[in-house]
């Protein structure tokens, strides 16, 4: 961490900007969980944090360590890859679970299950 | 070779990932990476994934750029909606659109893209009637959302089929 003083001013500014932007994006995403009212609406909020916030913070980290040349920057690439691939799976599961429950309880405003065709149904 | 590594590309990717995570080329790491690739290859074999052919890989780069641009745009749009949610309640709703994608991997990719994009969430795909049910946060323009999904579908179709 003591090497951080070696960072030139332009890089430090860039890293700061990216970090602040990423943190703000993550904060907005978390705020969304609080402010949006419906479960389905809340599904959209965490994707901001994962798609925007994580990538910006990882970019900041990449820029910092690329300029310092203290280590390889592939870890961040892997983080971005895994977060973008795994989050949708969780969200889809949550969405389907919510849909199933709401249909079971016959809540208003939730689309019905499409009628299965007779000849294809087992 | 096929019995040891049923999915060579997957095993190579796992090996490379393992070496990158460890950031070393020591014989021990390579050995563990090879073992990992082998075991997870067997596990994947048990899952019976559908194999699909990539036809126009050159189209994939343009499609990726388009998706990234869309994600950035919808990030900003959803952030504004959240920040204004106190005064203007979000105008969310369910939408359905007919899809004509056969390839399972293409469908999976489309699901990942749509859920990773803030503002759209994949909910349910009816395989028999080929109807996708999804949820959008901003219902201002239904046709615009349907058009976006159709655009993705066309691009994926071109790449996969």
Coordinates of C-alpha atoms in Angstrom, one line a residue:
Chain A
X1 CA 0.0 0.0 0.0
X2 CA 2.9 2.3 0.5
X3 CA 3.6 2.2 -3.2
X4 CA 0.4 4.2 -3.8
X5 CA 2.5 7.4 -3.4
X6 CA 4.3 6.4 -6.7
X7 CA 1.0 6.8 -8.6
X8 CA 1.2 9.8 -11.0
X9 CA -1.4 12.5 -10.6
X10 CA -3.3 11.7 -13.8
X11 CA -3.7 8.1 -12.8
X12 CA -4.7 8.9 -9.3
X13 CA -7.4 11.2 -10.6
X14 CA -8.6 8.6 -12.9
X15 CA -8.7 5.9 -10.2
X16 CA -10.5 8.3 -7.8
X17 CA -13.1 9.2 -10.4
X18 CA -13.8 5.6 -11.3
X19 CA -13.9 4.5 -7.6
X20 CA -16.3 7.3 -6.7
X21 CA -18.5 6.7 -9.7
X22 CA -18.5 2.9 -9.0
X23 CA -19.3 3.5 -5.3
X24 CA -22.1 5.9 -6.2
X25 CA -23.6 3.5 -8.7
X26 CA -23.5 0.7 -6.1
X27 CA -25.2 3.1 -3.6
X28 CA -27.9 3.9 -6.0
X29 CA -28.5 0.2 -6.7
X30 CA -28.8 -0.4 -2.9
X31 CA -31.1 2.6 -2.6
X32 CA -33.3 1.1 -5.2
X33 CA -33.9 -1.9 -3.0
X34 CA -35.2 0.5 -0.4
X35 CA -37.2 2.9 -2.6
X36 CA -38.9 0.6 -5.1
X37 CA -42.0 -0.9 -3.7
X38 CA -42.7 -4.2 -5.6
X39 CA -40.6 -7.3 -5.5
X40 CA -40.4 -7.4 -9.3
X41 CA -39.2 -3.8 -9.3
X42 CA -36.6 -4.6 -6.8
X43 CA -35.2 -7.3 -9.1
X44 CA -33.9 -4.5 -11.2
X45 CA -32.0 -2.6 -8.5
X46 CA -29.1 -5.0 -7.8
X47 CA -28.2 -5.3 -11.4
X48 CA -27.1 -1.7 -11.4
X49 CA -24.7 -2.5 -8.5
X50 CA -23.3 -5.6 -10.3
X51 CA -23.2 -4.4 -13.9
X52 CA -22.2 -0.8 -13.2
X53 CA -20.7 -0.6 -9.8
X54 CA -18.5 -3.7 -9.9
X55 CA -17.2 -3.0 -13.3
X56 CA -16.3 0.6 -12.5
X57 CA -14.6 -0.4 -9.2
X58 CA -12.7 -3.2 -11.0
X59 CA -11.6 -0.8 -13.7
X60 CA -10.3 1.6 -11.1
X61 CA -8.3 -1.3 -9.5
X62 CA -7.0 -2.3 -13.0
X63 CA -5.9 1.2 -13.8
X64 CA -4.2 1.6 -10.4
X65 CA -2.2 -1.7 -10.6
X66 CA -1.5 -1.4 -14.3
X67 CA 0.2 2.0 -13.8
X68 CA 2.0 0.8 -10.7
X69 CA 3.0 -2.4 -12.6
X70 CA 3.0 -4.3 -9.3
X71 CA 0.9 -7.2 -10.4
X72 CA -1.1 -8.7 -13.2
X73 CA -4.6 -7.4 -13.7
X74 CA -6.4 -10.6 -14.7
X75 CA -8.1 -11.0 -11.4
X76 CA -10.3 -8.1 -12.1
X77 CA -11.2 -9.4 -15.5
X78 CA -12.2 -12.7 -13.9
X79 CA -14.2 -10.9 -11.2
X80 CA -16.1 -9.0 -13.9
X81 CA -16.7 -12.1 -15.9
X82 CA -18.0 -14.2 -13.0
X83 CA -20.2 -11.5 -11.5
X84 CA -21.9 -10.7 -14.8
X85 CA -22.4 -14.4 -15.5
X86 CA -23.7 -15.5 -12.1
X87 CA -25.9 -12.7 -10.9
X88 CA -28.5 -13.1 -13.7
X89 CA -28.9 -16.8 -12.7
X90 CA -29.7 -15.8 -9.1
X91 CA -32.1 -13.1 -10.1
X92 CA -33.9 -15.4 -12.6
X93 CA -34.4 -17.9 -9.8
X94 CA -35.7 -15.3 -7.5
X95 CA -38.0 -13.9 -10.2
X96 CA -39.4 -17.3 -11.0
X97 CA -39.9 -18.2 -7.3
X98 CA -41.8 -14.9 -6.8
X99 CA -43.9 -15.5 -9.9
X100 CA -44.8 -19.0 -8.7
X101 CA -45.8 -17.9 -5.3
X102 CA -47.9 -15.0 -6.6
X103 CA -49.7 -17.3 -9.0
X104 CA -50.3 -19.8 -6.2
X105 CA -51.8 -17.1 -4.0
X106 CA -53.6 -15.7 -7.0
X107 CA -52.4 -12.2 -6.5
X108 CA -53.8 -9.4 -8.6
X109 CA -51.8 -7.9 -11.4
X110 CA -49.6 -10.9 -12.0
X111 CA -49.9 -12.5 -15.4
X112 CA -51.6 -15.9 -15.5
X113 CA -49.7 -19.0 -16.6
X114 CA -50.3 -19.5 -20.3
X115 CA -52.7 -22.3 -21.0
X116 CA -51.0 -25.6 -22.0
X117 CA -52.1 -27.0 -25.3
X118 CA -54.0 -30.3 -24.9
X119 CA -52.2 -32.5 -27.3
X120 CA -48.8 -31.7 -26.0
X121 CA -49.5 -31.9 -22.3
X122 CA -48.4 -35.1 -20.6
Chain B
X1 CA -8.0 -38.1 -24.8
X2 CA -11.7 -37.7 -25.1
X3 CA -12.4 -40.0 -22.2
X4 CA -10.1 -37.9 -20.0
X5 CA -11.2 -34.6 -21.3
X6 CA -14.7 -34.8 -22.7
X7 CA -14.8 -31.0 -23.3
X8 CA -11.3 -29.9 -24.3
X9 CA -12.1 -26.2 -24.6
X10 CA -13.7 -26.1 -21.2
X11 CA -10.8 -27.9 -19.6
X12 CA -8.3 -25.5 -21.3
X13 CA -10.4 -22.5 -20.1
X14 CA -10.4 -23.9 -16.6
X15 CA -6.7 -24.5 -16.6
X16 CA -6.0 -21.0 -17.9
X17 CA -8.4 -19.6 -15.3
X18 CA -6.7 -21.5 -12.5
X19 CA -3.2 -20.3 -13.6
X20 CA -4.5 -16.7 -13.8
X21 CA -6.0 -17.0 -10.3
X22 CA -2.8 -18.4 -8.9
X23 CA -0.6 -16.2 -11.1
X24 CA 2.0 -18.9 -11.3
X25 CA 3.3 -21.4 -13.8
X26 CA 4.7 -23.7 -11.2
X27 CA 4.3 -27.5 -12.0
X28 CA 2.1 -27.9 -9.0
X29 CA -0.4 -25.3 -10.2
X30 CA -0.5 -26.8 -13.7
X31 CA -1.1 -30.2 -12.2
X32 CA -4.0 -29.0 -10.0
X33 CA -5.4 -27.0 -13.0
X34 CA -5.3 -30.1 -15.2
X35 CA -7.0 -32.2 -12.5
X36 CA -9.7 -29.5 -12.1
X37 CA -10.3 -29.4 -15.8
X38 CA -10.6 -33.1 -15.9
X39 CA -13.0 -33.5 -13.0
X40 CA -15.2 -30.6 -14.0
X41 CA -15.3 -31.9 -17.5
X42 CA -16.7 -35.2 -16.2
X43 CA -19.3 -33.2 -14.1
X44 CA -20.3 -31.3 -17.2
X45 CA -20.6 -34.5 -19.1
X46 CA -23.2 -35.7 -16.6
X47 CA -25.2 -32.5 -17.1
X48 CA -25.6 -33.2 -20.8
X49 CA -25.3 -29.7 -22.1
X50 CA -26.7 -29.0 -25.6
X51 CA -23.9 -28.5 -28.1
X52 CA -24.4 -25.6 -30.5
X53 CA -22.5 -24.5 -33.5
X54 CA -21.3 -20.9 -33.8
X55 CA -21.7 -19.7 -37.4
X56 CA -20.8 -16.1 -37.5
X57 CA -18.4 -15.5 -34.7
X58 CA -17.4 -12.2 -36.4
X59 CA -20.8 -10.8 -35.7
X60 CA -20.3 -11.5 -32.0
X61 CA -18.0 -8.5 -31.4
X62 CA -20.5 -6.0 -32.8
X63 CA -23.3 -7.6 -30.8
X64 CA -21.2 -7.4 -27.6
X65 CA -20.5 -3.7 -28.2
X66 CA -24.2 -3.1 -28.8
X67 CA -25.1 -4.9 -25.6
X68 CA -22.5 -3.0 -23.6
X69 CA -23.9 0.3 -25.0
X70 CA -27.4 -0.7 -24.0
X71 CA -26.3 -1.7 -20.5
X72 CA -24.6 1.7 -20.0
X73 CA -27.7 3.5 -21.2
X74 CA -30.1 1.5 -19.1
X75 CA -27.8 1.9 -16.1
X76 CA -28.2 5.6 -16.3
X77 CA -32.0 5.3 -17.0
X78 CA -32.6 3.1 -14.0
X79 CA -30.5 5.2 -11.7
X80 CA -32.6 8.2 -12.6
X81 CA -35.8 6.3 -12.0
X82 CA -34.5 5.1 -8.5
X83 CA -33.4 8.6 -7.6
X84 CA -36.8 10.0 -8.5
X85 CA -38.8 7.1 -7.1
X86 CA -40.0 9.2 -4.1
X87 CA -41.8 11.7 -6.3
X88 CA -42.6 9.7 -9.4
X89 CA -43.4 6.0 -8.7
X90 CA -41.8 3.6 -11.1
X91 CA -44.1 2.7 -14.0
X92 CA -43.3 -1.0 -14.0
X93 CA -45.1 -3.8 -15.7
X94 CA -45.0 -7.2 -17.3
X95 CA -44.5 -7.7 -21.0
X96 CA -44.7 -10.7 -23.3
X97 CA -42.9 -11.2 -26.6
X98 CA -42.8 -14.2 -28.9
X99 CA -39.4 -15.6 -29.5
X100 CA -38.2 -17.9 -32.3
X101 CA -34.9 -19.1 -30.8
X102 CA -34.4 -22.9 -30.8
X103 CA -30.8 -23.1 -29.5
X104 CA -30.7 -23.6 -25.8
X105 CA -27.4 -21.8 -25.4
X106 CA -28.6 -18.9 -27.4
X107 CA -31.7 -18.7 -25.1
X108 CA -29.4 -18.9 -22.0
X109 CA -27.2 -16.1 -23.3
X110 CA -30.3 -14.0 -24.1
X111 CA -31.6 -14.6 -20.5
X112 CA -28.2 -13.5 -19.1
X113 CA -28.1 -10.4 -21.2
X114 CA -31.6 -9.3 -20.4
X115 CA -31.2 -9.9 -16.7
X116 CA -27.8 -8.3 -16.5
X117 CA -29.3 -5.2 -18.1
X118 CA -30.9 -3.1 -15.4
X119 CA -34.5 -2.3 -16.4
X120 CA -35.4 -5.7 -17.8
X121 CA -35.7 -9.0 -16.0
X122 CA -36.3 -12.3 -17.6
X123 CA -39.1 -14.1 -15.8
X124 CA -40.4 -17.1 -17.7
X125 CA -40.1 -18.7 -21.1
X126 CA -42.8 -21.0 -22.3
X127 CA -41.0 -23.5 -24.5
X128 CA -44.2 -24.8 -26.2
X129 CA -45.8 -21.6 -27.1
X130 CA -42.4 -19.8 -27.5
X131 CA -43.6 -16.8 -25.5
X132 CA -41.2 -15.0 -23.2
X133 CA -42.6 -13.2 -20.1
X134 CA -40.4 -10.4 -18.8
X135 CA -40.6 -7.5 -16.4
X136 CA -39.6 -3.9 -17.2
X137 CA -39.1 -1.1 -14.8
X138 CA -40.1 1.7 -17.2
X139 CA -43.2 1.0 -19.3
X140 CA -43.2 4.3 -21.2
X141 CA -42.7 2.6 -24.5
X142 CA -43.7 -1.0 -24.8
X143 CA -42.8 -1.3 -28.4
X144 CA -39.3 -0.1 -27.8
X145 CA -38.7 -2.9 -25.3
X146 CA -40.2 -5.5 -27.6
X147 CA -38.0 -4.1 -30.4
X148 CA -34.9 -4.4 -28.3
X149 CA -35.6 -8.1 -27.5
X150 CA -36.3 -8.7 -31.1
X151 CA -33.1 -7.1 -32.1
X152 CA -31.1 -9.3 -29.7
X153 CA -33.0 -12.3 -30.9
X154 CA -32.1 -11.6 -34.6
X155 CA -28.4 -11.1 -33.7
X156 CA -28.3 -14.3 -31.6
X157 CA -30.0 -16.2 -34.4
X158 CA -27.4 -15.0 -36.9
X159 CA -24.6 -16.1 -34.6
X160 CA -26.0 -19.4 -33.5
X161 CA -28.0 -20.8 -36.3

